């Protein structure tokens, strides 16, 4: 019986992503699912067969490029020799099978292109990985955008480990006679259908304008706005030269953060201001700033743009194949040193982009790119690449824990390709009330993405310290605390009994349950009480030192600013036991402690 998806033309936007493929800039979306225990390989294979390949025919299809010079020459066709074994692989990490080994594997596969003679996806089940296993997923961007592909992957999961073993789904097939003219007729037919839709919409608009002439003014305003936005995008000045920009090489590097409780980020957003998205993006900008400072690169008054994908897909089409997103070009206030001031400035700039037509215009430009000859596309991609420095995405995932092939997903992360030949991409993904940051870089430009991850944690720690200080200031205002802090500060009790704190923590009249957790420095473990020695200083007033780090310092006998100022980064490394990639900027602690000790 013939397949109902034997041959299909590729949309112009998808063609654009297909033709952007370059050995030094692969157009792959890479994902990593980490499981708490080993996954049964046969069940995984069956799940992928029935819920992935059979449910979504695109993953049985390969790209056939008959004539890329003419639009319509690139098509999707069923792979007559499709074999799951060519796409699903079973491998193991070498001993000791730790995080570094997994990171190296992700980096290596992120640098390797997919096989274009087969459907453009590949998965590796990585065993012997920290007592569990991981599933590394690579999907080409021409199949669909990140929003759709994340939803596709989530559709393979269950909400409990006891879900029934996946059974084959019935695929509706309608016999279709072979027609030798179909490859020629189908693009024309598609164009005719689109023309009919446009004509119908134009006719409806004409009738509506006759009924309500004021609509003509609104239509003219929209058209004018689109024209102005198009001109502004094309005439936008290039981004400044920084270590993030330059000629790309083949090797890439990937890194990701430890999971951060989403409730902690909510606390910051309520106390300091801005949305959760504003907080995370501002912390990402601060992390990029810290990396530049570590490289000796000037950051004063520095702004560069983040290219931010914006979903244009209706909710009821969340798993449809194809690319349906536009792009924002957000100017990142990297030159602002203070984390709170940077957050406020970024929020102001984000708010200024909310009602712009920029994403729609960018989508239209991508559509045009797919209709151009390859040499014209190169020019447009270079133009886009000069106007941005980083691709930055933030995708909200499911809030509850999920199971894949019967195994619980501990955490998950993904990385997007750096379109326009950019040297760095940052992905933010939330899952199971936790959020993670992933960084993908060109090895020649940014060889240590772990440093950007560490900077992200430090930025959140600094915002957390500011949040705590605001809570204490509010408590002092309401005579809950004297100016001199007591030995024990119970932030839970403070939040539950102080109206001013309630107002900071919650947008409503009552404090939400998720706003009552005082945590150990964002990701170091829950801690409701911070004990400060009576004869000591409040070390959390130093940016980057959260309650957890302060407790470790007090335990080691570091009680005052003067004690801390007398140390060296080597001493602090022995006291603060964290992985190298998450190690705070100890020298900045010491410098700030010296200032506070001298001012005392």
Coordinates of C-alpha atoms in Angstrom, one line a residue:
X1 CA 0.0 0.0 0.0
X2 CA 1.5 3.4 -0.9
X3 CA 2.3 5.9 1.8
X4 CA 0.2 9.0 2.1
X5 CA 3.4 11.1 2.5
X6 CA 5.6 9.6 -0.2
X7 CA 6.7 13.0 -1.6
X8 CA 6.2 16.5 -0.4
X9 CA 7.7 19.8 -1.2
X10 CA 9.7 21.6 1.5
X11 CA 8.5 25.0 2.6
X12 CA 10.6 28.0 1.8
X13 CA 11.4 28.6 5.5
X14 CA 12.5 25.0 6.0
X15 CA 14.6 25.3 2.8
X16 CA 16.4 28.3 4.4
X17 CA 17.4 26.2 7.4
X18 CA 18.4 23.3 5.2
X19 CA 20.6 25.4 3.0
X20 CA 22.2 27.2 6.0
X21 CA 24.0 23.9 6.8
X22 CA 27.8 24.5 6.9
X23 CA 30.6 22.2 8.2
X24 CA 31.5 24.9 10.8
X25 CA 27.9 25.7 11.7
X26 CA 25.7 22.6 11.7
X27 CA 21.9 23.3 11.7
X28 CA 21.1 20.7 14.4
X29 CA 19.0 20.9 17.5
X30 CA 20.7 18.8 20.2
X31 CA 18.9 17.5 23.2
X32 CA 20.0 15.5 26.3
X33 CA 17.6 13.6 28.6
X34 CA 19.2 12.3 31.8
X35 CA 17.5 9.2 33.4
X36 CA 17.8 8.3 37.1
X37 CA 18.2 4.6 36.2
X38 CA 19.1 2.5 33.2
X39 CA 16.5 2.4 30.3
X40 CA 15.4 -0.9 28.8
X41 CA 16.8 -0.6 25.2
X42 CA 14.1 -2.7 23.6
X43 CA 11.3 -0.7 25.2
X44 CA 13.0 2.5 24.1
X45 CA 13.2 1.2 20.5
X46 CA 9.5 0.2 20.6
X47 CA 8.5 3.6 22.0
X48 CA 10.4 5.4 19.2
X49 CA 9.0 3.1 16.5
X50 CA 5.3 3.5 17.6
X51 CA 5.2 7.0 19.0
X52 CA 7.9 8.8 17.0
X53 CA 8.5 7.2 13.6
X54 CA 4.9 5.9 13.0
X55 CA 3.1 8.9 14.5
X56 CA 5.2 11.5 12.7
X57 CA 6.0 10.4 9.1
X58 CA 8.6 13.1 8.6
X59 CA 11.1 11.0 10.6
X60 CA 10.9 8.3 8.0
X61 CA 11.6 10.8 5.2
X62 CA 14.9 12.0 3.7
X63 CA 15.6 15.2 1.9
X64 CA 16.0 15.0 -1.9
X65 CA 17.6 17.9 -3.6
X66 CA 16.8 17.7 -7.3
X67 CA 17.7 21.3 -8.2
X68 CA 18.4 23.6 -5.3
X69 CA 18.8 26.5 -7.7
X70 CA 15.1 26.6 -8.3
X71 CA 12.5 26.9 -5.5
X72 CA 10.6 23.7 -5.3
X73 CA 13.5 21.4 -6.1
X74 CA 14.1 20.4 -2.5
X75 CA 11.6 17.8 -1.4
X76 CA 10.7 15.3 1.4
X77 CA 10.5 11.7 0.2
X78 CA 10.0 8.4 2.1
X79 CA 13.3 6.6 2.6
X80 CA 12.7 3.2 0.9
X81 CA 15.5 1.6 3.0
X82 CA 14.6 3.1 6.3
X83 CA 16.1 1.2 9.2
X84 CA 15.7 2.2 12.9
X85 CA 19.2 0.8 13.6
X86 CA 20.7 3.5 11.4
X87 CA 19.3 6.1 13.8
X88 CA 19.2 4.6 17.3
X89 CA 22.6 3.7 18.7
X90 CA 23.6 2.1 22.0
X91 CA 26.9 3.3 23.5
X92 CA 28.6 3.5 26.9
X93 CA 30.8 6.2 28.5
X94 CA 34.3 5.2 29.4
X95 CA 35.1 4.9 33.1
X96 CA 34.4 6.7 35.3
X97 CA 31.4 7.7 33.3
X98 CA 31.2 11.1 34.9
X99 CA 29.7 14.4 33.9
X100 CA 32.9 15.5 32.1
X101 CA 32.9 12.4 29.9
X102 CA 29.3 13.0 29.0
X103 CA 30.0 16.6 28.2
X104 CA 32.9 15.6 25.9
X105 CA 30.5 13.2 24.1
X106 CA 27.9 15.8 23.6
X107 CA 30.5 18.2 22.3
X108 CA 31.9 15.6 19.8
X109 CA 28.5 14.7 18.4
X110 CA 27.5 18.3 18.2
X111 CA 30.4 18.8 15.9
X112 CA 29.5 15.9 13.6
X113 CA 27.0 16.3 10.7
X114 CA 24.0 14.0 10.2
X115 CA 23.9 11.6 7.3
X116 CA 22.0 13.5 4.5
X117 CA 21.3 10.3 2.6
X118 CA 18.9 9.3 5.4
X119 CA 16.2 10.9 7.5
X120 CA 17.9 13.8 9.4
X121 CA 17.8 12.6 13.0
X122 CA 19.9 10.4 15.3
X123 CA 19.7 9.3 18.9
X124 CA 22.3 7.7 21.2
X125 CA 21.4 5.8 24.4
X126 CA 24.4 6.5 26.6
X127 CA 24.8 3.9 29.3
X128 CA 27.0 3.7 32.4
X129 CA 26.3 7.4 33.1
X130 CA 26.4 8.3 36.8
X131 CA 24.5 5.2 37.8
X132 CA 21.8 5.9 35.2
X133 CA 21.9 6.7 31.5
X134 CA 21.2 9.5 29.0
X135 CA 19.5 9.9 25.7
X136 CA 21.3 12.2 23.3
X137 CA 19.1 13.5 20.5
X138 CA 20.1 15.2 17.3
X139 CA 17.4 16.6 14.9
X140 CA 17.9 18.8 11.9
X141 CA 16.4 22.3 12.1
X142 CA 14.8 21.9 8.6
X143 CA 12.4 19.3 10.1
X144 CA 10.9 21.7 12.5
X145 CA 11.7 24.5 15.0
X146 CA 12.7 24.0 18.6
X147 CA 9.2 24.6 20.0
X148 CA 7.7 21.8 17.8
X149 CA 10.5 19.4 18.3
X150 CA 10.4 19.8 22.1
X151 CA 6.7 19.1 22.0
X152 CA 7.3 16.0 19.8
X153 CA 9.8 14.6 22.3
X154 CA 7.4 15.3 25.2
X155 CA 4.7 13.4 23.3
X156 CA 6.8 10.3 23.6
X157 CA 6.7 10.4 27.4
X158 CA 4.3 9.3 30.1
X159 CA 3.3 10.8 33.5
X160 CA 4.0 7.6 35.4
X161 CA 6.5 4.7 35.2
X162 CA 3.6 2.2 35.1
X163 CA 2.2 3.4 31.8
X164 CA 1.3 0.5 29.4
X165 CA 4.0 -0.7 27.1
X166 CA 3.7 1.3 23.8
X167 CA 1.4 -0.4 21.3
X168 CA 1.4 0.3 17.5
X169 CA -0.9 3.1 16.5
X170 CA -3.1 2.7 13.5
X171 CA -2.0 5.0 10.7
X172 CA -4.6 6.1 8.3
X173 CA -3.5 5.3 4.8
X174 CA -5.4 6.1 1.7
X175 CA -4.3 4.3 -1.5
X176 CA -3.1 6.7 -4.1
X177 CA -2.4 5.8 -7.7
X178 CA 1.0 6.6 -9.1
X179 CA 1.0 9.8 -11.2
X180 CA 4.2 10.6 -13.0
X181 CA 3.2 14.3 -13.2
X182 CA 2.7 14.7 -9.4
X183 CA 6.2 16.1 -8.7
X184 CA 5.5 18.8 -11.2
X185 CA 1.9 19.5 -10.4
X186 CA 2.1 19.5 -6.6
X187 CA 4.1 22.7 -6.2
X188 CA 1.8 24.4 -8.7
X189 CA -1.3 23.1 -6.8
X190 CA 0.1 24.4 -3.5
X191 CA 0.7 27.8 -5.0
X192 CA -2.8 27.9 -6.4
X193 CA -4.3 27.0 -3.0
X194 CA -2.2 29.7 -1.4
X195 CA -3.3 32.2 -4.0
X196 CA -7.0 31.3 -3.4
X197 CA -6.5 31.8 0.4
X198 CA -4.9 35.2 -0.2
X199 CA -7.6 36.2 -2.7
X200 CA -10.3 35.1 -0.2
X201 CA -8.7 37.0 2.6
X202 CA -8.3 40.1 0.4
X203 CA -12.0 39.9 -0.6
X204 CA -13.0 39.6 3.1
X205 CA -10.8 42.6 4.0
X206 CA -12.3 44.7 1.2
X207 CA -15.9 43.9 2.3
X208 CA -14.9 44.7 5.9
X209 CA -13.4 48.0 4.9
X210 CA -16.6 49.0 3.0
X211 CA -18.5 48.3 6.2
X212 CA -16.0 50.0 8.5
X213 CA -13.8 52.5 6.7
X214 CA -11.7 53.1 9.8
X215 CA -10.2 49.7 9.2
X216 CA -8.4 51.2 6.2
X217 CA -6.5 53.5 8.5
X218 CA -5.5 50.5 10.7
X219 CA -4.4 48.4 7.7
X220 CA -2.3 51.3 6.5
X221 CA -0.7 51.7 10.0
X222 CA 0.1 48.0 10.1
X223 CA 1.6 48.1 6.6
X224 CA 3.7 51.1 7.5
X225 CA 4.9 49.5 10.7
X226 CA 6.0 46.4 8.7
X227 CA 7.8 48.5 6.2
X228 CA 9.6 50.5 8.9
X229 CA 10.6 47.4 10.8
X230 CA 12.0 45.8 7.6
X231 CA 14.1 48.8 6.9
X232 CA 15.3 49.0 10.5
X233 CA 16.3 45.4 10.5
X234 CA 18.2 45.6 7.3
X235 CA 19.9 48.9 8.2
X236 CA 20.8 47.8 11.8
X237 CA 24.4 48.5 12.6
X238 CA 26.8 45.5 13.0
X239 CA 27.5 44.3 16.5
X240 CA 30.9 45.3 18.0
X241 CA 33.8 42.9 17.8
X242 CA 34.2 40.7 20.9
X243 CA 35.8 37.3 21.7
X244 CA 32.4 35.8 20.9
X245 CA 32.6 36.7 17.2
X246 CA 35.1 35.5 14.6
X247 CA 35.8 32.8 12.1
X248 CA 34.2 29.5 13.1
X249 CA 35.9 26.1 13.1
X250 CA 34.4 22.6 13.1
X251 CA 34.8 21.6 16.8
X252 CA 32.1 22.8 19.2
X253 CA 31.8 22.7 23.0
X254 CA 28.7 22.1 25.1
X255 CA 28.1 22.7 28.8
X256 CA 25.1 22.9 31.1
X257 CA 24.3 24.0 34.6
X258 CA 23.1 22.1 37.5
X259 CA 19.3 22.3 38.0
X260 CA 18.2 25.5 39.7
X261 CA 14.9 25.5 41.7
X262 CA 12.4 27.6 39.7
X263 CA 10.9 28.8 43.0
X264 CA 14.2 30.6 43.7
X265 CA 14.0 32.5 40.5
X266 CA 10.4 33.4 41.2
X267 CA 11.5 34.8 44.6
X268 CA 14.1 37.0 42.9
X269 CA 11.6 38.2 40.3
X270 CA 9.1 39.2 42.9
X271 CA 11.5 40.9 45.3
X272 CA 13.9 42.5 42.8
X273 CA 11.5 43.1 39.9
X274 CA 10.8 41.8 36.4
X275 CA 9.5 38.4 35.2
X276 CA 11.2 35.0 35.6
X277 CA 12.3 35.4 32.0
X278 CA 13.8 38.8 32.6
X279 CA 15.8 37.4 35.6
X280 CA 17.2 34.5 33.6
X281 CA 18.1 36.5 30.6
X282 CA 19.7 39.2 32.7
X283 CA 21.7 36.6 34.5
X284 CA 22.8 35.2 31.1
X285 CA 23.9 38.7 30.0
X286 CA 25.9 39.0 33.2
X287 CA 27.5 35.6 32.7
X288 CA 28.7 36.8 29.2
X289 CA 30.0 40.0 30.7
X290 CA 31.9 38.0 33.4
X291 CA 33.5 35.9 30.7
X292 CA 34.6 38.9 28.7
X293 CA 36.2 40.5 31.9
X294 CA 38.1 37.2 32.5
X295 CA 39.5 37.5 29.0
X296 CA 40.6 41.1 29.5
X297 CA 38.0 42.3 26.9
X298 CA 36.6 45.8 27.5
X299 CA 33.0 45.9 28.7
X300 CA 32.4 49.5 29.6
X301 CA 29.2 50.8 27.8
X302 CA 29.1 47.5 25.8
X303 CA 25.9 46.4 24.2
X304 CA 25.5 43.6 21.8
X305 CA 22.4 41.8 20.4
X306 CA 20.8 38.5 21.3
X307 CA 18.9 36.8 18.5
X308 CA 15.8 35.5 20.3
X309 CA 13.3 33.1 18.5
X310 CA 9.6 33.9 19.0
X311 CA 7.0 31.3 18.5
X312 CA 4.4 32.1 15.8
X313 CA 2.7 28.7 15.9
X314 CA -0.9 28.3 17.1
X315 CA -1.3 26.2 20.2
X316 CA -3.3 23.6 18.4
X317 CA -0.4 23.1 15.9
X318 CA 2.3 22.6 18.5
X319 CA 3.6 19.3 17.0
X320 CA 3.2 20.1 13.4
X321 CA 6.4 19.8 11.4
X322 CA 8.0 22.9 9.9
X323 CA 9.5 26.1 11.2
X324 CA 7.0 28.7 12.4
X325 CA 8.9 31.3 14.4
X326 CA 10.2 34.8 14.0
X327 CA 13.2 36.6 15.6
X328 CA 13.8 39.4 18.0
X329 CA 17.0 41.3 18.1
X330 CA 17.4 42.3 21.8
X331 CA 20.2 44.7 22.7
X332 CA 21.8 43.2 25.8
X333 CA 23.0 45.7 28.5
X334 CA 26.3 43.9 29.0
X335 CA 28.1 47.1 30.0
X336 CA 25.9 47.4 33.1
X337 CA 27.9 46.0 36.0
X338 CA 25.3 46.0 38.8
X339 CA 23.0 42.9 38.5
X340 CA 19.9 44.8 39.6
X341 CA 20.5 47.8 37.4
X342 CA 21.1 45.4 34.5
X343 CA 17.9 43.6 35.2
X344 CA 15.9 46.8 35.2
X345 CA 17.5 48.0 31.9
X346 CA 17.0 44.6 30.2
X347 CA 13.3 44.6 31.3
X348 CA 12.8 48.0 29.9
X349 CA 14.3 46.9 26.5
X350 CA 12.2 43.7 26.5
X351 CA 9.0 45.6 27.2
X352 CA 9.9 47.9 24.3
X353 CA 9.9 44.9 21.9
X354 CA 6.6 43.3 23.0
X355 CA 4.4 45.0 20.5
X356 CA 6.8 45.2 17.5
X357 CA 6.3 43.4 14.2
X358 CA 10.0 42.4 14.2
X359 CA 9.3 38.6 14.5
X360 CA 6.8 38.6 11.6
X361 CA 9.3 40.5 9.4
X362 CA 12.1 38.2 10.3
X363 CA 9.9 35.2 9.4
X364 CA 9.2 36.8 6.1
X365 CA 12.9 37.3 5.4
X366 CA 13.6 33.7 6.2
X367 CA 10.9 32.7 3.8
X368 CA 12.5 34.8 1.1
X369 CA 15.9 33.3 1.9
X370 CA 14.6 29.8 1.1
X371 CA 13.4 31.0 -2.4
X372 CA 16.8 32.5 -3.3
X373 CA 19.8 30.8 -5.0
X374 CA 22.4 29.6 -2.7
X375 CA 24.8 32.4 -3.4
X376 CA 22.1 35.0 -2.5
X377 CA 21.4 33.2 0.7
X378 CA 25.0 33.4 1.7
X379 CA 24.8 37.2 1.5
X380 CA 21.6 37.4 3.6
X381 CA 23.0 35.0 6.3
X382 CA 26.1 37.0 6.5
X383 CA 24.0 40.2 7.0
X384 CA 22.0 38.5 9.8
X385 CA 25.2 37.2 11.4
X386 CA 26.8 40.6 11.7
X387 CA 23.8 42.0 13.5
X388 CA 23.8 39.6 16.4
X389 CA 26.3 38.0 18.8
X390 CA 24.4 35.2 20.6
X391 CA 21.4 33.1 20.0
X392 CA 19.3 33.1 23.2
X393 CA 16.3 30.8 23.7
X394 CA 14.0 30.3 26.7
X395 CA 11.6 27.3 26.4
X396 CA 9.2 26.5 29.3
X397 CA 8.8 22.7 29.7
X398 CA 6.4 20.6 31.7
X399 CA 6.1 21.3 35.4
X400 CA 5.7 17.7 36.5
X401 CA 8.1 14.8 36.3
X402 CA 7.9 12.6 33.2
X403 CA 8.9 9.1 32.2
X404 CA 10.3 7.8 29.0
X405 CA 10.2 4.1 28.2
X406 CA 9.3 3.4 31.8
X407 CA 12.3 5.4 33.3
X408 CA 12.1 8.7 35.1
X409 CA 13.6 11.7 33.4
X410 CA 15.8 13.4 36.0
X411 CA 16.5 16.5 34.0
X412 CA 16.7 17.5 30.3
X413 CA 18.5 20.2 28.3
X414 CA 18.8 21.2 24.6
X415 CA 21.0 23.4 22.5
X416 CA 20.0 25.3 19.3
X417 CA 22.2 25.9 16.3
X418 CA 23.9 29.3 16.0
X419 CA 22.3 30.5 12.8
X420 CA 24.1 33.3 11.0
X421 CA 27.5 31.7 11.9
X422 CA 27.4 33.1 15.5
X423 CA 30.0 31.7 18.0
X424 CA 27.7 31.1 21.0
X425 CA 24.2 29.9 21.8
X426 CA 22.5 30.0 25.2
X427 CA 19.4 27.8 25.9
X428 CA 17.2 28.1 29.0
X429 CA 14.8 25.2 29.7
X430 CA 12.5 24.6 32.6
X431 CA 11.3 21.1 33.7
X432 CA 9.9 19.6 36.9
X433 CA 10.0 23.0 38.7
X434 CA 13.7 23.4 37.9
X435 CA 15.5 25.4 35.3
X436 CA 18.8 24.7 33.5
X437 CA 21.1 26.7 31.3
X438 CA 22.9 25.2 28.3
X439 CA 25.8 26.8 26.4
X440 CA 27.1 25.8 23.0
X441 CA 30.2 27.5 21.6
X442 CA 32.7 27.4 18.9
X443 CA 35.8 25.8 20.4
X444 CA 38.2 28.3 18.7
X445 CA 36.3 31.3 20.0
X446 CA 35.0 30.2 23.4
X447 CA 36.9 27.1 24.5
X448 CA 35.5 27.0 28.0
X449 CA 31.7 27.3 28.0
X450 CA 31.8 26.1 31.6
X451 CA 33.1 29.6 32.6
X452 CA 29.9 31.1 31.2
X453 CA 27.8 28.6 33.2
X454 CA 29.8 29.5 36.4
X455 CA 29.1 33.2 35.7
X456 CA 25.4 32.4 35.3
X457 CA 25.3 30.9 38.8
X458 CA 27.3 33.8 40.2
X459 CA 24.8 36.3 38.7
X460 CA 21.9 34.5 40.3
X461 CA 23.7 34.3 43.6
X462 CA 24.2 38.1 43.5
X463 CA 20.5 38.7 42.7
X464 CA 19.7 36.3 45.5
X465 CA 21.8 38.3 48.0
X466 CA 20.1 41.5 46.9
X467 CA 16.7 39.8 47.4
X468 CA 17.6 38.8 50.9
X469 CA 18.9 42.3 51.7
X470 CA 15.6 43.8 50.6
X471 CA 13.7 41.3 52.8
X472 CA 15.8 42.3 55.8
X473 CA 15.4 46.0 55.0
X474 CA 11.7 45.6 54.9
X475 CA 11.7 43.6 58.2
X476 CA 13.8 46.4 59.8
X477 CA 11.3 49.0 58.5
X478 CA 8.5 47.1 60.2
X479 CA 10.5 46.8 63.5
X480 CA 10.8 43.1 63.1
X481 CA 14.6 43.2 63.3
X482 CA 17.0 45.6 64.9
X483 CA 19.6 47.2 62.7
X484 CA 22.1 44.7 64.1
X485 CA 21.0 41.2 62.8
X486 CA 20.2 38.7 65.5
X487 CA 22.0 35.4 65.7
X488 CA 19.3 33.6 63.7
X489 CA 17.4 35.0 60.8
X490 CA 14.3 32.9 60.0
X491 CA 13.2 34.1 56.5
X492 CA 10.1 31.8 56.5
X493 CA 8.8 33.4 59.7
X494 CA 9.6 36.8 58.4
X495 CA 7.7 36.2 55.1
X496 CA 4.7 34.7 57.0
X497 CA 4.3 37.5 59.5
X498 CA 5.4 40.7 57.8
X499 CA 3.0 42.5 55.4
X500 CA 5.9 44.3 53.6
X501 CA 7.7 41.0 52.9
X502 CA 4.4 39.5 51.7
X503 CA 4.1 42.3 49.2
X504 CA 7.6 41.7 47.9
X505 CA 7.1 38.0 47.6
X506 CA 3.7 37.7 46.0
X507 CA 1.7 39.7 43.5
X508 CA -1.5 38.8 45.4
X509 CA -2.7 39.6 48.9
X510 CA -1.3 36.3 50.3
X511 CA 2.1 34.7 50.1
X512 CA 2.2 31.7 47.8
X513 CA 3.5 28.4 49.1
X514 CA 6.4 28.5 46.6
X515 CA 7.5 31.9 47.9
X516 CA 8.3 30.7 51.4
X517 CA 11.5 28.8 50.7
X518 CA 14.8 30.5 51.6
X519 CA 17.4 28.5 49.8
X520 CA 21.1 27.8 50.0
X521 CA 22.5 30.1 47.3
X522 CA 20.3 29.0 44.4
X523 CA 20.9 25.3 43.8
X524 CA 23.1 24.4 46.8
X525 CA 20.3 22.8 48.7
X526 CA 17.3 24.0 50.8
X527 CA 18.1 26.0 54.0
X528 CA 15.4 27.9 55.9
X529 CA 17.6 29.5 58.5
X530 CA 20.9 31.4 58.3
X531 CA 22.9 31.7 61.6
X532 CA 25.2 34.7 61.8
X533 CA 27.7 34.9 64.7
X534 CA 27.1 37.7 67.1
X535 CA 30.7 38.9 66.8
X536 CA 30.7 38.5 63.0
X537 CA 29.6 40.3 59.8
X538 CA 26.8 39.4 57.5
X539 CA 28.9 38.0 54.7
X540 CA 25.8 37.6 52.4
X541 CA 26.1 41.4 51.8
X542 CA 29.0 40.6 49.4
X543 CA 27.7 39.9 45.9
X544 CA 27.9 36.2 45.0
X545 CA 27.8 34.9 48.6
X546 CA 24.5 33.3 49.4
X547 CA 23.4 31.8 52.7
X548 CA 25.0 28.4 51.9
X549 CA 28.4 29.9 51.1
X550 CA 28.2 32.1 54.2
X551 CA 27.4 29.1 56.4
X552 CA 30.5 27.3 55.0
X553 CA 32.7 30.4 55.8
X554 CA 31.3 30.7 59.3
X555 CA 32.0 27.0 60.0
X556 CA 35.6 27.5 58.8
X557 CA 36.0 30.4 61.3
X558 CA 35.7 33.2 58.7
X559 CA 33.4 35.5 60.7
X560 CA 34.2 39.0 59.5
X561 CA 35.0 41.0 56.4
X562 CA 38.5 41.4 57.7
X563 CA 38.9 37.6 58.0
X564 CA 37.7 37.1 54.4
X565 CA 39.9 40.0 53.1
X566 CA 43.0 38.2 54.5
X567 CA 42.4 35.1 52.5
X568 CA 43.5 34.1 49.0
X569 CA 41.5 32.3 46.3
X570 CA 43.5 29.2 47.1
X571 CA 42.2 29.3 50.7
X572 CA 38.7 29.8 49.6
X573 CA 38.9 26.9 47.1
X574 CA 39.7 24.6 50.0
X575 CA 36.7 25.9 52.0
X576 CA 34.0 26.1 49.3
X577 CA 33.8 22.7 47.9
X578 CA 32.2 23.1 44.4
X579 CA 33.1 21.7 41.0
X580 CA 35.6 23.7 39.0
X581 CA 33.1 24.7 36.4
X582 CA 30.8 26.3 39.1
X583 CA 33.5 27.9 41.2
X584 CA 32.6 31.5 42.2
X585 CA 34.9 34.5 41.5
X586 CA 36.7 34.3 44.9
X587 CA 38.9 37.3 44.1
X588 CA 35.8 39.5 43.8
X589 CA 34.7 38.3 47.2
X590 CA 38.1 39.2 48.7
X591 CA 38.2 42.7 46.9
X592 CA 34.7 43.5 48.2
X593 CA 35.5 42.3 51.7
X594 CA 38.5 44.6 51.7
X595 CA 36.3 47.6 50.8
X596 CA 33.8 46.8 53.5
X597 CA 36.5 46.1 56.2
X598 CA 38.1 49.5 55.4
X599 CA 34.8 51.3 55.6
X600 CA 33.8 49.7 58.9

